Structures are given as C-alpha cells and as structure tokens.
Coordinates of C-alpha atoms in Angstrom, one line a residue:
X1 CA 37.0 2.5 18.0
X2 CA 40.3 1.5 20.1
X3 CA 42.2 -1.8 19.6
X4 CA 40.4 -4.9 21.9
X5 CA 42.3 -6.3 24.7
X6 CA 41.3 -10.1 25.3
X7 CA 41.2 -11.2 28.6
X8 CA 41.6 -14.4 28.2
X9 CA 43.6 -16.4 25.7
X10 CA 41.6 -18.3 23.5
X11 CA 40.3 -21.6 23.1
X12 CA 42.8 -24.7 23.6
X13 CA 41.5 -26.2 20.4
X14 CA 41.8 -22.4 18.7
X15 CA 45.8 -22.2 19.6
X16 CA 46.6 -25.8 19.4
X17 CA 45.6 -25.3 15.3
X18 CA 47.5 -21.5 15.2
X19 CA 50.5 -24.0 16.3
X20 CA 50.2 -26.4 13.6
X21 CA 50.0 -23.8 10.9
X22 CA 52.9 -22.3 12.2
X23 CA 55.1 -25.1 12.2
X24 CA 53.6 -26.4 8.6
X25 CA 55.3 -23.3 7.2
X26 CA 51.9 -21.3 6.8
X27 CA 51.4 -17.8 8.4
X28 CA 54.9 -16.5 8.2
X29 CA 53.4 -14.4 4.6
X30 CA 50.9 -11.5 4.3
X31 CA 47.8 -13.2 2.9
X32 CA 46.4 -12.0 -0.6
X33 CA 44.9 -8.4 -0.2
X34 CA 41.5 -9.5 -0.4
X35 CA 42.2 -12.4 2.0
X36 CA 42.9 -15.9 1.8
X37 CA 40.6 -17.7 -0.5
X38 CA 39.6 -20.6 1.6
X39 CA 38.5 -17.8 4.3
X40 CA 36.5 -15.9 1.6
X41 CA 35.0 -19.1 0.6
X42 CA 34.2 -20.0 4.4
X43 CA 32.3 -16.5 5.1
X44 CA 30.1 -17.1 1.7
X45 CA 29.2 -20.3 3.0
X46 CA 28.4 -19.3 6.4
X47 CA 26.3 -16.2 5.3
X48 CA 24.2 -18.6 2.8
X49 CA 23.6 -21.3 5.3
X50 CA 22.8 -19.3 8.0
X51 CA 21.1 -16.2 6.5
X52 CA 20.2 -17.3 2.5
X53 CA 22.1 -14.8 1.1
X54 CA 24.3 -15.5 -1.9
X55 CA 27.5 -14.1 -2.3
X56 CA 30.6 -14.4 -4.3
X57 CA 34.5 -15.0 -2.8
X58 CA 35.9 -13.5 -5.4
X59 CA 34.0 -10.1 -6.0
X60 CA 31.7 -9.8 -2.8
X61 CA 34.2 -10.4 0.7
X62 CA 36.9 -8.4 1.8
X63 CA 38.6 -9.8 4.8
X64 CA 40.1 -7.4 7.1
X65 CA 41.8 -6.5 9.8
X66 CA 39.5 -5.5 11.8
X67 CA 36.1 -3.5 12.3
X68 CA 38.3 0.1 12.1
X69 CA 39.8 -1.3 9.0
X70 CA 36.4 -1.9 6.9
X71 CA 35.0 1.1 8.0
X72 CA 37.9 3.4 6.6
X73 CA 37.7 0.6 3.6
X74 CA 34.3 1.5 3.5
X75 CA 33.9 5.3 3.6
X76 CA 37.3 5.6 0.9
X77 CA 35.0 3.3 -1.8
X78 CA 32.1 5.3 -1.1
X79 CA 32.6 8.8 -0.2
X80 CA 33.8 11.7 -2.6
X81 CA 36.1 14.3 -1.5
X82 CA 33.4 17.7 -0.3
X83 CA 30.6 14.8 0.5

C-alpha cells in the first residue's frame, strides 16, 4: 500500500467548497480523533440508505486517513502480541 497520486485535480464543485471552508475559518484544526461528527453522521446514513445496515456515529465509525491507516488501526485493536 503506497500513498495515491491523483492525476487530475478534482471536481470544480469539490474545490470551490474546500475554498469556502477555508476562508470560513474551518480546516486550519486537527479534527476530533474519531473524526468530525457531521462526517461520522454522513457515513451512517449512507451505509443505512444504501446497504440497511444500522450503525452508530459515536461508537461504530472511525474516520481515517486513509486505507493504510485503518488497516494498522485495525490489526493494533485486534491482534495480540505472539498472534
């Protein structure tokens, strides 16, 4: 798993709102460790609408930074040291 390397940069629509949060005063903070709530709440309600399942914000999603990141997230909650 390397870092990705867009070739492109992103829809018009996609920046255009990365510039308004910017200049709002938002994004200039590390989000909460879990992730921002509003995104937490967004996945839940993708994953129910689109697949049935029910999760909770708050105790079931982990945003990260990537898929490297919830993978060592992953095996350090799950796996014992000599496993």
């Amino acid at each position: 798993l390397g870092q990705g390397f867009p070739d492109t940069d992103g829809p018009e629509e996609i920046r255009e709102a990365a510039v308004r949060a910017l200049r709002a005063g938002h994004g200039n903070q590390y989000p909460p460790g879990p992730g921002i709530p509003e995104l937490r709440t967004a996945v839940t309600d993708h994953q129910k609408r689109f697949y049935g399942l029910d999760w909770s914000p708050e105790t079931e999603v982990l945003v990260t930074a990537g898929a490297t990141e919830a993978i060592a997230a992953s095996l350090l909650a799950l796996v014992e040291p000599g496993d």
